[in-house]
């Protein structure tokens, strides 16, 4: 079995799906790419059992066949080659692979393709189309708030609710909650699914820079994403997502409006002086002034800054984890943000000050008690 392919084109496609391969997989064959050749196309698969990615590339081939190829050694070889045609010659009896290029010949041992796990399909499912631009924004806006706590598996992914009126993406780790809603994405059938964090990170990394369409097919156990010549299928998290709507305070009469970058940069400077365990900063709101301060009594460090703002409501002081605030503000791209408060012991809500016609972003962050400096 033999085929010829461009070294750069193959490297680009393999790099797009390589992230799914883990260093110490449960099954050793998962350290390989699955190569399937037929009808002038090479289909390459990579998997970790939970998530699989598939890509395809045009090749010159006269015979059909399949083999598992060691991923790391193949990628390292292609990275060191200049752009040129490379020829793969595969012995189906011994699974040996010979790569011929203008620079030389390289021989490596493959494995039997039948040992590679079958990629599941989506049967009896539903589908929705989302542009890469919107999907990228939805993932970027939420994924950083997903939990890493394996004891709370439902919170280790992003919850997606599809209805006849909107699509809502939600992530929370118990300390903060992000709700990203689009009214220009709808589904005839209402459905909910929880997509694992790793799968979404892989998807985001492989989305093309040009805006194109992503087809999402899903059923009770799997979700299937396809765009251009990339396909990804992942096992969904089969858990009950927390009732997040009840966690969002409804009555928030105290509203702060301020330039996002001014507040974010101030928080970055002030947090240097905060306690390294709590990362607590104090926000003091009075009139048209916001005072941000922090202190670390262990090292006698303290800092404060004053910023101009618009504030409606009762003067108040409230404490937050500076790392959470900075991360949330950095994942917004609006010039002005609004912060909504009800009381110093209730969650604060961050929203863009300028509303988008189809986009609704809400970021909730839990306060830290002001007397917890230590």
mmCIF file of C-alpha atoms in Angstrom:
data_model
loop_
_atom_site.group_PDB
_atom_site.id
_atom_site.type_symbol
_atom_site.label_atom_id
_atom_site.label_comp_id
_atom_site.label_asym_id
_atom_site.label_seq_id
_atom_site.Cartn_x
_atom_site.Cartn_y
_atom_site.Cartn_z
ATOM 1 C CA UNK A 1 0.000 0.000 0.000
ATOM 2 C CA UNK A 2 1.435 3.367 -1.016
ATOM 3 C CA UNK A 3 0.339 6.999 -1.132
ATOM 4 C CA UNK A 4 1.920 10.401 -1.801
ATOM 5 C CA UNK A 5 1.004 13.578 0.086
ATOM 6 C CA UNK A 6 2.326 17.123 0.665
ATOM 7 C CA UNK A 7 4.400 17.237 3.864
ATOM 8 C CA UNK A 8 3.106 20.661 4.938
ATOM 9 C CA UNK A 9 -0.532 19.846 4.164
ATOM 10 C CA UNK A 10 -0.313 16.605 6.166
ATOM 11 C CA UNK A 11 1.440 18.330 9.061
ATOM 12 C CA UNK A 12 -1.238 21.051 9.199
ATOM 13 C CA UNK A 13 -4.077 18.519 9.381
ATOM 14 C CA UNK A 14 -2.345 16.291 11.926
ATOM 15 C CA UNK A 15 -1.559 19.281 14.143
ATOM 16 C CA UNK A 16 -5.247 20.264 14.095
ATOM 17 C CA UNK A 17 -6.308 16.957 15.666
ATOM 18 C CA UNK A 18 -3.202 16.015 17.674
ATOM 19 C CA UNK A 19 -4.435 17.748 20.850
ATOM 20 C CA UNK A 20 -6.862 14.918 21.543
ATOM 21 C CA UNK A 21 -4.008 12.408 22.024
ATOM 22 C CA UNK A 22 -2.900 12.010 25.656
ATOM 23 C CA UNK A 23 0.628 11.098 26.749
ATOM 24 C CA UNK A 24 -0.376 8.041 28.802
ATOM 25 C CA UNK A 25 -3.600 6.750 27.255
ATOM 26 C CA UNK A 26 -5.661 3.975 28.837
ATOM 27 C CA UNK A 27 -5.182 1.915 25.659
ATOM 28 C CA UNK A 28 -1.655 2.106 24.110
ATOM 29 C CA UNK A 29 -2.982 2.158 20.525
ATOM 30 C CA UNK A 30 -4.405 5.620 21.261
ATOM 31 C CA UNK A 31 -0.847 6.993 20.992
ATOM 32 C CA UNK A 32 -1.348 6.534 17.230
ATOM 33 C CA UNK A 33 -3.159 8.238 14.392
ATOM 34 C CA UNK A 34 -5.491 5.958 12.466
ATOM 35 C CA UNK A 35 -4.779 6.293 8.723
ATOM 36 C CA UNK A 36 -7.500 5.114 6.323
ATOM 37 C CA UNK A 37 -6.746 5.445 2.597
ATOM 38 C CA UNK A 38 -9.347 5.185 -0.151
ATOM 39 C CA UNK A 39 -10.625 6.979 -3.263
ATOM 40 C CA UNK A 40 -7.782 9.510 -3.330
ATOM 41 C CA UNK A 41 -8.418 10.613 0.250
ATOM 42 C CA UNK A 42 -6.563 9.980 3.484
ATOM 43 C CA UNK A 43 -8.842 10.027 6.549
ATOM 44 C CA UNK A 44 -6.937 10.495 9.830
ATOM 45 C CA UNK A 45 -8.488 9.866 13.254
ATOM 46 C CA UNK A 46 -7.226 10.532 16.777
ATOM 47 C CA UNK A 47 -8.999 9.584 20.002
ATOM 48 C CA UNK A 48 -8.801 9.403 23.796
ATOM 49 C CA UNK A 49 -12.007 7.283 24.025
ATOM 50 C CA UNK A 50 -13.993 10.280 25.315
ATOM 51 C CA UNK A 51 -13.269 12.585 22.357
ATOM 52 C CA UNK A 52 -12.321 11.779 18.776
ATOM 53 C CA UNK A 53 -11.179 14.099 15.997
ATOM 54 C CA UNK A 54 -11.151 13.254 12.309
ATOM 55 C CA UNK A 55 -9.662 15.080 9.340
ATOM 56 C CA UNK A 56 -9.151 14.262 5.688
ATOM 57 C CA UNK A 57 -6.685 15.248 3.017
ATOM 58 C CA UNK A 58 -6.318 14.543 -0.691
ATOM 59 C CA UNK A 59 -3.513 12.104 -1.584
ATOM 60 C CA UNK A 60 -2.237 10.166 -4.576
ATOM 61 C CA UNK A 61 -3.121 6.544 -3.874
ATOM 62 C CA UNK A 62 -3.934 3.478 -5.968
ATOM 63 C CA UNK A 63 -4.873 1.051 -3.206
ATOM 64 C CA UNK A 64 -7.146 1.142 -0.193
ATOM 65 C CA UNK A 65 -6.034 0.234 3.298
ATOM 66 C CA UNK A 66 -5.601 1.310 6.898
ATOM 67 C CA UNK A 67 -2.915 1.378 9.591
ATOM 68 C CA UNK A 68 -2.230 2.959 12.997
ATOM 69 C CA UNK A 69 0.777 5.308 12.826
ATOM 70 C CA UNK A 70 2.755 6.480 15.932
ATOM 71 C CA UNK A 71 1.692 10.116 16.361
ATOM 72 C CA UNK A 72 4.708 11.701 18.064
ATOM 73 C CA UNK A 73 7.448 10.306 15.806
ATOM 74 C CA UNK A 74 5.441 11.116 12.679
ATOM 75 C CA UNK A 75 4.755 14.708 13.763
ATOM 76 C CA UNK A 76 8.372 15.278 14.797
ATOM 77 C CA UNK A 77 9.549 13.975 11.396
ATOM 78 C CA UNK A 78 7.153 16.190 9.420
ATOM 79 C CA UNK A 79 8.050 19.277 11.488
ATOM 80 C CA UNK A 80 11.674 18.879 10.441
ATOM 81 C CA UNK A 81 10.943 18.542 6.724
ATOM 82 C CA UNK A 82 10.650 21.428 4.248
ATOM 83 C CA UNK A 83 7.583 21.494 1.958
ATOM 84 C CA UNK A 84 7.810 18.577 -0.470
ATOM 85 C CA UNK A 85 5.880 15.467 -1.569
ATOM 86 C CA UNK A 86 6.433 12.527 0.785
ATOM 87 C CA UNK A 87 5.680 8.905 -0.056
ATOM 88 C CA UNK A 88 4.305 6.469 2.521
ATOM 89 C CA UNK A 89 4.878 2.784 1.775
ATOM 90 C CA UNK A 90 3.061 0.424 4.133
ATOM 91 C CA UNK A 91 3.505 -3.329 4.497
ATOM 92 C CA UNK A 92 0.094 -4.687 5.562
ATOM 93 C CA UNK A 93 1.663 -7.920 6.809
ATOM 94 C CA UNK A 94 4.297 -6.481 9.187
ATOM 95 C CA UNK A 95 2.708 -2.996 9.712
ATOM 96 C CA UNK A 96 6.069 -1.393 8.881
ATOM 97 C CA UNK A 97 5.912 2.138 7.448
ATOM 98 C CA UNK A 98 8.553 3.727 5.243
ATOM 99 C CA UNK A 99 8.456 7.471 4.563
ATOM 100 C CA UNK A 100 10.475 8.642 1.552
ATOM 101 C CA UNK A 101 11.319 12.299 0.951
ATOM 102 C CA UNK A 102 13.861 14.350 -0.975
ATOM 103 C CA UNK A 103 15.930 14.416 2.222
ATOM 104 C CA UNK A 104 15.996 10.676 2.908
ATOM 105 C CA UNK A 105 14.068 7.649 4.150
ATOM 106 C CA UNK A 106 12.512 7.022 7.560
ATOM 107 C CA UNK A 107 11.219 3.696 8.810
ATOM 108 C CA UNK A 108 8.862 3.187 11.735
ATOM 109 C CA UNK A 109 6.564 0.500 13.094
ATOM 110 C CA UNK A 110 2.812 0.890 12.909
ATOM 111 C CA UNK A 111 0.024 -1.194 14.439
ATOM 112 C CA UNK A 112 -3.010 -3.092 13.266
ATOM 113 C CA UNK A 113 -5.791 -0.615 12.448
ATOM 114 C CA UNK A 114 -8.474 -3.031 13.673
ATOM 115 C CA UNK A 115 -7.245 -2.472 17.256
ATOM 116 C CA UNK A 116 -8.131 1.221 17.018
ATOM 117 C CA UNK A 117 -11.479 1.949 18.768
ATOM 118 C CA UNK A 118 -14.425 2.654 16.497
ATOM 119 C CA UNK A 119 -15.620 6.248 16.460
ATOM 120 C CA UNK A 120 -19.300 6.366 17.490
ATOM 121 C CA UNK A 121 -21.878 8.037 15.289
ATOM 122 C CA UNK A 122 -24.899 10.124 16.224
ATOM 123 C CA UNK A 123 -28.084 8.202 15.526
ATOM 124 C CA UNK A 124 -31.636 9.392 16.200
ATOM 125 C CA UNK A 125 -30.286 12.821 17.073
ATOM 126 C CA UNK A 126 -30.969 16.496 16.550
ATOM 127 C CA UNK A 127 -28.920 19.171 14.817
ATOM 128 C CA UNK A 128 -28.252 22.896 14.889
ATOM 129 C CA UNK A 129 -26.003 25.147 12.784
ATOM 130 C CA UNK A 130 -23.769 27.791 14.379
ATOM 131 C CA UNK A 131 -21.194 30.040 12.706
ATOM 132 C CA UNK A 132 -17.568 29.631 13.820
ATOM 133 C CA UNK A 133 -17.536 33.278 14.941
ATOM 134 C CA UNK A 134 -20.492 32.835 17.313
ATOM 135 C CA UNK A 135 -19.314 29.422 18.540
ATOM 136 C CA UNK A 136 -15.855 30.809 19.261
ATOM 137 C CA UNK A 137 -17.364 33.692 21.258
ATOM 138 C CA UNK A 138 -19.647 31.332 23.173
ATOM 139 C CA UNK A 139 -16.773 29.023 24.135
ATOM 140 C CA UNK A 140 -14.381 31.875 25.015
ATOM 141 C CA UNK A 141 -17.042 33.613 27.105
ATOM 142 C CA UNK A 142 -17.827 30.580 29.260
ATOM 143 C CA UNK A 143 -15.167 27.874 29.346
ATOM 144 C CA UNK A 144 -12.792 29.613 31.766
ATOM 145 C CA UNK A 145 -15.472 29.419 34.478
ATOM 146 C CA UNK A 146 -16.020 25.649 34.165
ATOM 147 C CA UNK A 147 -14.903 23.686 37.225
ATOM 148 C CA UNK A 148 -11.865 21.406 37.440
ATOM 149 C CA UNK A 149 -13.356 19.506 40.389
ATOM 150 C CA UNK A 150 -13.928 15.897 39.292
ATOM 151 C CA UNK A 151 -16.198 15.395 42.312
ATOM 152 C CA UNK A 152 -18.658 17.755 40.593
ATOM 153 C CA UNK A 153 -18.677 16.290 37.071
ATOM 154 C CA UNK A 154 -21.704 18.294 35.877
ATOM 155 C CA UNK A 155 -19.753 21.519 36.433
ATOM 156 C CA UNK A 156 -16.638 20.368 34.520
ATOM 157 C CA UNK A 157 -18.296 21.160 31.196
ATOM 158 C CA UNK A 158 -20.349 23.867 29.522
ATOM 159 C CA UNK A 159 -24.124 23.489 29.689
ATOM 160 C CA UNK A 160 -25.957 24.210 26.434
ATOM 161 C CA UNK A 161 -29.706 24.760 26.375
ATOM 162 C CA UNK A 162 -31.406 24.990 22.984
ATOM 163 C CA UNK A 163 -34.980 26.257 22.714
ATOM 164 C CA UNK A 164 -37.304 27.743 20.098
ATOM 165 C CA UNK A 165 -36.249 31.247 21.181
ATOM 166 C CA UNK A 166 -32.520 31.071 21.977
ATOM 167 C CA UNK A 167 -29.349 29.093 22.698
ATOM 168 C CA UNK A 168 -27.837 29.503 26.173
ATOM 169 C CA UNK A 169 -24.300 28.480 27.174
ATOM 170 C CA UNK A 170 -23.584 28.301 30.935
ATOM 171 C CA UNK A 171 -20.461 27.497 32.975
ATOM 172 C CA UNK A 172 -19.885 27.657 36.724
ATOM 173 C CA UNK A 173 -17.381 26.490 39.325
ATOM 174 C CA UNK A 174 -19.490 27.498 42.319
ATOM 175 C CA UNK A 175 -17.635 30.804 42.824
ATOM 176 C CA UNK A 176 -18.652 32.408 39.536
ATOM 177 C CA UNK A 177 -21.183 31.750 36.824
ATOM 178 C CA UNK A 178 -21.238 32.810 33.180
ATOM 179 C CA UNK A 179 -24.397 32.814 31.069
ATOM 180 C CA UNK A 180 -23.960 33.523 27.344
ATOM 181 C CA UNK A 181 -27.209 33.667 25.384
ATOM 182 C CA UNK A 182 -27.889 34.064 21.647
ATOM 183 C CA UNK A 183 -31.355 34.859 20.297
ATOM 184 C CA UNK A 184 -30.227 34.239 16.692
ATOM 185 C CA UNK A 185 -29.670 30.511 17.335
ATOM 186 C CA UNK A 186 -32.835 28.489 17.808
ATOM 187 C CA UNK A 187 -33.947 24.865 17.729
ATOM 188 C CA UNK A 188 -37.339 23.405 16.897
ATOM 189 C CA UNK A 189 -36.888 20.885 19.701
ATOM 190 C CA UNK A 190 -35.875 22.023 23.190
ATOM 191 C CA UNK A 191 -32.805 20.096 24.380
ATOM 192 C CA UNK A 192 -29.996 20.395 26.916
ATOM 193 C CA UNK A 193 -26.497 18.910 26.895
ATOM 194 C CA UNK A 194 -23.262 19.296 28.870
ATOM 195 C CA UNK A 195 -20.149 19.382 26.680
ATOM 196 C CA UNK A 196 -16.806 18.480 28.362
ATOM 197 C CA UNK A 197 -14.226 21.225 28.830
ATOM 198 C CA UNK A 198 -11.451 19.336 26.986
ATOM 199 C CA UNK A 199 -13.630 18.803 23.921
ATOM 200 C CA UNK A 200 -14.521 22.500 23.753
ATOM 201 C CA UNK A 201 -10.866 23.558 24.121
ATOM 202 C CA UNK A 202 -9.937 21.227 21.250
ATOM 203 C CA UNK A 203 -12.833 22.516 19.167
ATOM 204 C CA UNK A 204 -11.916 26.158 19.804
ATOM 205 C CA UNK A 205 -8.269 25.534 18.859
ATOM 206 C CA UNK A 206 -9.261 23.927 15.556
ATOM 207 C CA UNK A 207 -11.866 26.474 14.431
ATOM 208 C CA UNK A 208 -10.706 28.311 11.295
ATOM 209 C CA UNK A 209 -10.063 32.057 11.314
ATOM 210 C CA UNK A 210 -12.507 32.622 8.456
ATOM 211 C CA UNK A 211 -16.172 32.583 9.404
ATOM 212 C CA UNK A 212 -17.846 29.364 8.293
ATOM 213 C CA UNK A 213 -20.672 27.100 9.379
ATOM 214 C CA UNK A 214 -20.379 24.458 12.120
ATOM 215 C CA UNK A 215 -22.986 21.706 12.119
ATOM 216 C CA UNK A 216 -23.690 20.274 15.571
ATOM 217 C CA UNK A 217 -25.505 16.945 15.761
ATOM 218 C CA UNK A 218 -26.300 15.442 19.151
ATOM 219 C CA UNK A 219 -28.244 12.787 20.986
ATOM 220 C CA UNK A 220 -28.417 11.713 24.626
ATOM 221 C CA UNK A 221 -24.816 10.478 24.748
ATOM 222 C CA UNK A 222 -22.697 12.181 22.051
ATOM 223 C CA UNK A 223 -22.223 15.460 20.202
ATOM 224 C CA UNK A 224 -20.770 15.638 16.693
ATOM 225 C CA UNK A 225 -19.209 18.844 15.306
ATOM 226 C CA UNK A 226 -18.298 19.172 11.621
ATOM 227 C CA UNK A 227 -16.811 22.061 9.628
ATOM 228 C CA UNK A 228 -14.539 22.291 6.602
ATOM 229 C CA UNK A 229 -12.616 18.993 6.612
ATOM 230 C CA UNK A 230 -12.553 18.561 10.415
ATOM 231 C CA UNK A 231 -14.953 16.449 12.455
ATOM 232 C CA UNK A 232 -15.056 16.056 16.226
ATOM 233 C CA UNK A 233 -17.223 13.740 18.287
ATOM 234 C CA UNK A 234 -17.330 13.780 22.075
ATOM 235 C CA UNK A 235 -19.132 11.917 24.809
ATOM 236 C CA UNK A 236 -21.467 14.221 26.719
ATOM 237 C CA UNK A 237 -21.454 14.538 30.511
ATOM 238 C CA UNK A 238 -24.409 12.535 31.773
ATOM 239 C CA UNK A 239 -25.166 14.540 34.924
ATOM 240 C CA UNK A 240 -27.734 17.053 36.142
ATOM 241 C CA UNK A 241 -26.536 20.646 35.795
ATOM 242 C CA UNK A 242 -27.201 22.933 38.813
ATOM 243 C CA UNK A 243 -30.320 25.119 38.730
ATOM 244 C CA UNK A 244 -28.272 28.179 37.827
ATOM 245 C CA UNK A 245 -31.188 30.581 37.274
ATOM 246 C CA UNK A 246 -32.018 30.514 40.999
ATOM 247 C CA UNK A 247 -28.441 31.578 41.805
ATOM 248 C CA UNK A 248 -28.804 34.864 39.887
ATOM 249 C CA UNK A 249 -30.065 37.699 42.148
ATOM 250 C CA UNK A 250 -33.108 39.390 40.624
ATOM 251 C CA UNK A 251 -33.303 42.712 42.494
ATOM 252 C CA UNK A 252 -30.002 44.626 42.146
ATOM 253 C CA UNK A 253 -30.683 48.351 42.684
ATOM 254 C CA UNK A 254 -27.014 49.416 43.024
ATOM 255 C CA UNK A 255 -25.443 49.823 39.583
ATOM 256 C CA UNK A 256 -21.851 50.781 38.769
ATOM 257 C CA UNK A 257 -20.928 51.751 35.184
ATOM 258 C CA UNK A 258 -17.227 52.082 34.355
ATOM 259 C CA UNK A 259 -14.693 51.692 31.540
ATOM 260 C CA UNK A 260 -13.794 48.000 31.380
ATOM 261 C CA UNK A 261 -10.061 48.381 30.662
ATOM 262 C CA UNK A 262 -9.608 51.057 33.358
ATOM 263 C CA UNK A 263 -11.108 48.801 36.011
ATOM 264 C CA UNK A 264 -9.294 45.698 34.775
ATOM 265 C CA UNK A 265 -5.876 47.397 34.769
ATOM 266 C CA UNK A 266 -6.501 48.861 38.213
ATOM 267 C CA UNK A 267 -7.453 45.424 39.567
ATOM 268 C CA UNK A 268 -4.277 43.919 38.108
ATOM 269 C CA UNK A 269 -2.131 46.519 39.907
ATOM 270 C CA UNK A 270 -3.994 46.380 43.217
ATOM 271 C CA UNK A 271 -4.100 42.562 43.298
ATOM 272 C CA UNK A 272 -0.286 42.502 43.530
ATOM 273 C CA UNK A 273 -0.743 43.712 47.122
ATOM 274 C CA UNK A 274 -3.615 41.366 48.011
ATOM 275 C CA UNK A 275 -3.405 38.293 50.203
ATOM 276 C CA UNK A 276 -1.984 35.458 48.080
ATOM 277 C CA UNK A 277 -4.570 32.988 49.406
ATOM 278 C CA UNK A 278 -7.801 34.983 49.148
ATOM 279 C CA UNK A 279 -6.763 37.448 46.370
ATOM 280 C CA UNK A 280 -9.318 39.725 47.999
ATOM 281 C CA UNK A 281 -9.853 43.297 46.850
ATOM 282 C CA UNK A 282 -12.279 45.795 48.368
ATOM 283 C CA UNK A 283 -14.569 47.910 46.198
ATOM 284 C CA UNK A 284 -15.870 51.051 47.912
ATOM 285 C CA UNK A 285 -18.617 52.831 46.001
ATOM 286 C CA UNK A 286 -19.670 56.363 46.808
ATOM 287 C CA UNK A 287 -21.066 59.015 44.459
ATOM 288 C CA UNK A 288 -19.147 59.070 41.191
ATOM 289 C CA UNK A 289 -16.025 57.417 42.600
ATOM 290 C CA UNK A 290 -14.878 53.827 42.918
ATOM 291 C CA UNK A 291 -12.074 53.070 45.357
ATOM 292 C CA UNK A 292 -10.268 49.739 44.888
ATOM 293 C CA UNK A 293 -7.994 48.574 47.708
ATOM 294 C CA UNK A 294 -6.203 45.487 48.970
ATOM 295 C CA UNK A 295 -3.940 44.545 51.846
ATOM 296 C CA UNK A 296 -1.861 41.619 52.996
ATOM 297 C CA UNK A 297 -1.322 41.850 56.749
ATOM 298 C CA UNK A 298 1.258 39.032 56.703
ATOM 299 C CA UNK A 299 3.687 41.218 54.751
ATOM 300 C CA UNK A 300 2.327 44.688 55.596
ATOM 301 C CA UNK A 301 1.450 45.271 51.944
ATOM 302 C CA UNK A 302 -1.405 47.527 50.923
ATOM 303 C CA UNK A 303 -2.535 49.556 47.929
ATOM 304 C CA UNK A 304 -5.519 51.601 46.805
ATOM 305 C CA UNK A 305 -6.632 53.496 43.717
ATOM 306 C CA UNK A 306 -9.552 55.766 42.852
ATOM 307 C CA UNK A 307 -11.425 55.626 39.551
ATOM 308 C CA UNK A 308 -14.147 57.827 38.109
ATOM 309 C CA UNK A 309 -17.398 56.017 37.445
ATOM 310 C CA UNK A 310 -21.158 56.321 37.329
ATOM 311 C CA UNK A 311 -22.941 54.846 40.339
ATOM 312 C CA UNK A 312 -26.617 54.719 41.165
ATOM 313 C CA UNK A 313 -27.732 53.401 44.525
ATOM 314 C CA UNK A 314 -26.684 53.291 48.181
ATOM 315 C CA UNK A 315 -22.998 53.799 49.069
ATOM 316 C CA UNK A 316 -21.511 50.387 49.788
ATOM 317 C CA UNK A 317 -18.382 48.271 50.224
ATOM 318 C CA UNK A 318 -18.003 44.769 48.842
ATOM 319 C CA UNK A 319 -15.116 42.311 48.529
ATOM 320 C CA UNK A 320 -14.246 40.067 45.588
ATOM 321 C CA UNK A 321 -11.529 37.680 44.437
ATOM 322 C CA UNK A 322 -9.416 39.874 42.136
ATOM 323 C CA UNK A 323 -8.346 36.916 39.945
ATOM 324 C CA UNK A 324 -11.974 36.114 39.156
ATOM 325 C CA UNK A 325 -12.824 39.741 38.332
ATOM 326 C CA UNK A 326 -9.792 40.190 36.050
ATOM 327 C CA UNK A 327 -10.493 36.955 34.195
ATOM 328 C CA UNK A 328 -14.132 37.856 33.681
ATOM 329 C CA UNK A 329 -13.385 41.395 32.485
ATOM 330 C CA UNK A 330 -10.681 40.138 30.104
ATOM 331 C CA UNK A 331 -13.237 37.856 28.432
ATOM 332 C CA UNK A 332 -15.553 40.757 27.606
ATOM 333 C CA UNK A 333 -14.874 42.999 24.614
ATOM 334 C CA UNK A 334 -17.185 45.881 25.458
ATOM 335 C CA UNK A 335 -15.769 49.372 26.238
ATOM 336 C CA UNK A 336 -18.071 49.909 29.242
ATOM 337 C CA UNK A 337 -19.342 47.402 31.784
ATOM 338 C CA UNK A 338 -22.076 47.578 34.380
ATOM 339 C CA UNK A 339 -21.837 45.901 37.796
ATOM 340 C CA UNK A 340 -25.101 45.243 39.626
ATOM 341 C CA UNK A 341 -25.246 44.736 43.404
ATOM 342 C CA UNK A 342 -27.964 44.114 45.976
ATOM 343 C CA UNK A 343 -25.925 43.760 49.203
ATOM 344 C CA UNK A 344 -22.297 43.160 50.311
ATOM 345 C CA UNK A 345 -23.065 39.496 51.023
ATOM 346 C CA UNK A 346 -24.858 38.790 47.726
ATOM 347 C CA UNK A 347 -23.385 37.946 44.340
ATOM 348 C CA UNK A 348 -22.383 40.740 41.984
ATOM 349 C CA UNK A 349 -23.431 40.683 38.340
ATOM 350 C CA UNK A 350 -21.335 42.010 35.446
ATOM 351 C CA UNK A 351 -22.919 42.820 32.076
ATOM 352 C CA UNK A 352 -21.844 44.838 29.023
ATOM 353 C CA UNK A 353 -23.132 48.408 29.368
ATOM 354 C CA UNK A 354 -24.022 48.444 25.663
ATOM 355 C CA UNK A 355 -26.424 45.664 24.755
ATOM 356 C CA UNK A 356 -26.086 43.666 21.538
ATOM 357 C CA UNK A 357 -29.218 42.875 19.540
ATOM 358 C CA UNK A 358 -28.683 39.101 19.546
ATOM 359 C CA UNK A 359 -26.163 38.603 22.359
ATOM 360 C CA UNK A 360 -26.798 38.596 26.105
ATOM 361 C CA UNK A 361 -23.829 38.118 28.452
ATOM 362 C CA UNK A 362 -24.207 37.828 32.215
ATOM 363 C CA UNK A 363 -21.296 37.135 34.571
ATOM 364 C CA UNK A 364 -21.984 36.417 38.243
ATOM 365 C CA UNK A 365 -19.268 36.412 40.923
ATOM 366 C CA UNK A 366 -19.652 35.529 44.581
ATOM 367 C CA UNK A 367 -18.315 38.048 47.141
ATOM 368 C CA UNK A 368 -15.675 37.344 49.774
ATOM 369 C CA UNK A 369 -16.269 38.670 53.287
ATOM 370 C CA UNK A 370 -14.539 41.967 53.992
ATOM 371 C CA UNK A 371 -13.283 40.836 57.379
ATOM 372 C CA UNK A 372 -11.438 37.872 55.884
ATOM 373 C CA UNK A 373 -8.111 39.671 55.365
ATOM 374 C CA UNK A 374 -5.454 37.440 56.903
#
